[in-house]
Amino acid sequence: MTQRSTDQYSELIIALTTEAIACTPPSWTLGVLSIDCDGTAINYQLKNTQSEDLATLSDKLRSLCEQLYVVMRNNGDDWREAIIKFEQKENEWSMNTEFKYPEANQ
């Protein structure tokens, strides 16, 4: 993986997180964006288990989810699920990203 691809991932993940936060109700101080790809379709969920208020997925967020998958896959990083957790503490947002990969054929 090159430095350029790593920078590109970081930029996309920050843009994704920023847009995910913009799609959440004002009552949310945390959330989880899940992106699943089975190789054919990409599915997205934006949830907060501590709130009954629902988020709305924007077209921009959907596009950024798809961009992240395509850019990473084109660089040989073929994940099946991305989980971006974000949380606000003292007016600052933080995030944590996790990728799940298909099990290797045995």
Coordinates of C-alpha atoms in Angstrom, one line a residue:
M1 CA 0.0 0.0 0.0
T2 CA 1.4 3.3 -1.0
Q3 CA 1.5 6.5 1.1
R4 CA -0.8 8.1 -1.5
S5 CA -3.4 5.4 -1.2
T6 CA -3.3 5.6 2.6
D7 CA -3.8 9.4 2.4
Q8 CA -6.7 8.8 0.0
Y9 CA -8.3 6.4 2.4
S10 CA -7.9 8.9 5.3
E11 CA -9.5 11.7 3.3
L12 CA -12.4 9.5 2.3
I13 CA -13.0 8.1 5.8
I14 CA -12.9 11.7 7.2
A15 CA -15.4 12.8 4.5
L16 CA -17.6 9.7 5.3
T17 CA -17.6 10.4 9.0
T18 CA -18.3 14.1 8.5
E19 CA -21.2 13.3 6.2
A20 CA -22.5 10.6 8.5
I21 CA -22.6 13.1 11.4
A22 CA -24.4 15.6 9.2
C23 CA -27.0 12.9 8.5
T24 CA -27.8 12.3 12.2
P25 CA -30.4 14.0 14.3
P26 CA -29.1 16.8 16.6
S27 CA -29.9 14.5 19.6
W28 CA -27.2 12.0 18.7
T29 CA -23.8 12.2 20.3
L30 CA -22.6 8.8 18.9
G31 CA -23.4 6.6 16.0
V32 CA -22.2 3.7 13.8
L33 CA -22.0 3.7 10.1
S34 CA -21.9 0.1 8.7
I35 CA -21.0 -0.6 5.1
D36 CA -21.4 -4.1 3.8
C37 CA -20.4 -5.4 0.4
D38 CA -20.9 -9.0 -0.8
G39 CA -19.1 -8.3 -4.1
T40 CA -22.3 -7.5 -5.9
A41 CA -24.2 -4.9 -3.8
I42 CA -23.2 -2.3 -1.2
N43 CA -25.5 -1.8 1.8
Y44 CA -25.3 1.0 4.4
Q45 CA -26.8 1.5 7.9
L46 CA -26.4 4.5 10.2
K47 CA -27.6 3.7 13.7
N48 CA -27.5 4.7 17.3
T49 CA -28.7 2.1 19.7
Q50 CA -29.2 4.7 22.4
S51 CA -31.7 6.8 20.5
E52 CA -35.1 6.2 18.9
D53 CA -34.4 9.2 16.5
L54 CA -33.6 8.0 13.0
A55 CA -30.8 9.2 10.8
T56 CA -31.3 9.9 7.1
L57 CA -28.8 8.6 4.5
S58 CA -28.0 11.3 2.0
D59 CA -27.0 10.7 -1.6
K60 CA -23.6 12.1 -0.7
L61 CA -23.1 9.6 2.1
R62 CA -24.1 6.7 -0.2
S63 CA -21.7 7.9 -2.9
L64 CA -18.8 8.3 -0.3
C65 CA -19.5 4.7 0.9
E66 CA -19.3 3.4 -2.6
Q67 CA -16.1 5.5 -3.4
L68 CA -14.4 4.1 -0.3
Y69 CA -15.1 0.5 -1.3
V70 CA -14.0 1.0 -4.9
V71 CA -10.8 3.0 -4.1
M72 CA -9.7 0.4 -1.5
R73 CA -10.6 -2.6 -3.7
N74 CA -8.7 -1.0 -6.6
N75 CA -5.7 -0.9 -4.3
G76 CA -6.0 -4.6 -3.4
D77 CA -7.8 -4.0 -0.1
D78 CA -11.0 -6.1 -0.6
W79 CA -13.0 -5.9 2.6
R80 CA -16.5 -7.2 3.2
E81 CA -17.6 -4.8 6.0
A82 CA -16.5 -1.4 7.2
I83 CA -17.6 -0.1 10.6
I84 CA -17.1 3.6 11.4
K85 CA -18.0 4.5 15.0
F86 CA -18.1 8.1 15.9
E87 CA -18.8 9.9 19.2
Q88 CA -19.0 13.4 20.5
K89 CA -17.4 14.4 23.8
E90 CA -17.0 18.0 25.0
N91 CA -18.0 19.3 21.5
E92 CA -15.2 17.2 19.8
W93 CA -16.0 14.3 17.5
S94 CA -13.8 11.2 17.4
M95 CA -14.0 8.1 15.3
N96 CA -12.8 4.6 15.1
T97 CA -12.8 2.5 11.9
E98 CA -12.7 -1.3 11.5
F99 CA -12.6 -3.4 8.4
K100 CA -13.7 -7.0 8.2
Y101 CA -12.3 -9.2 5.5
P102 CA -13.5 -12.5 3.9
E103 CA -12.1 -15.6 5.4
A104 CA -9.3 -17.1 3.3
N105 CA -10.1 -20.2 1.4
Q106 CA -8.8 -23.2 3.3

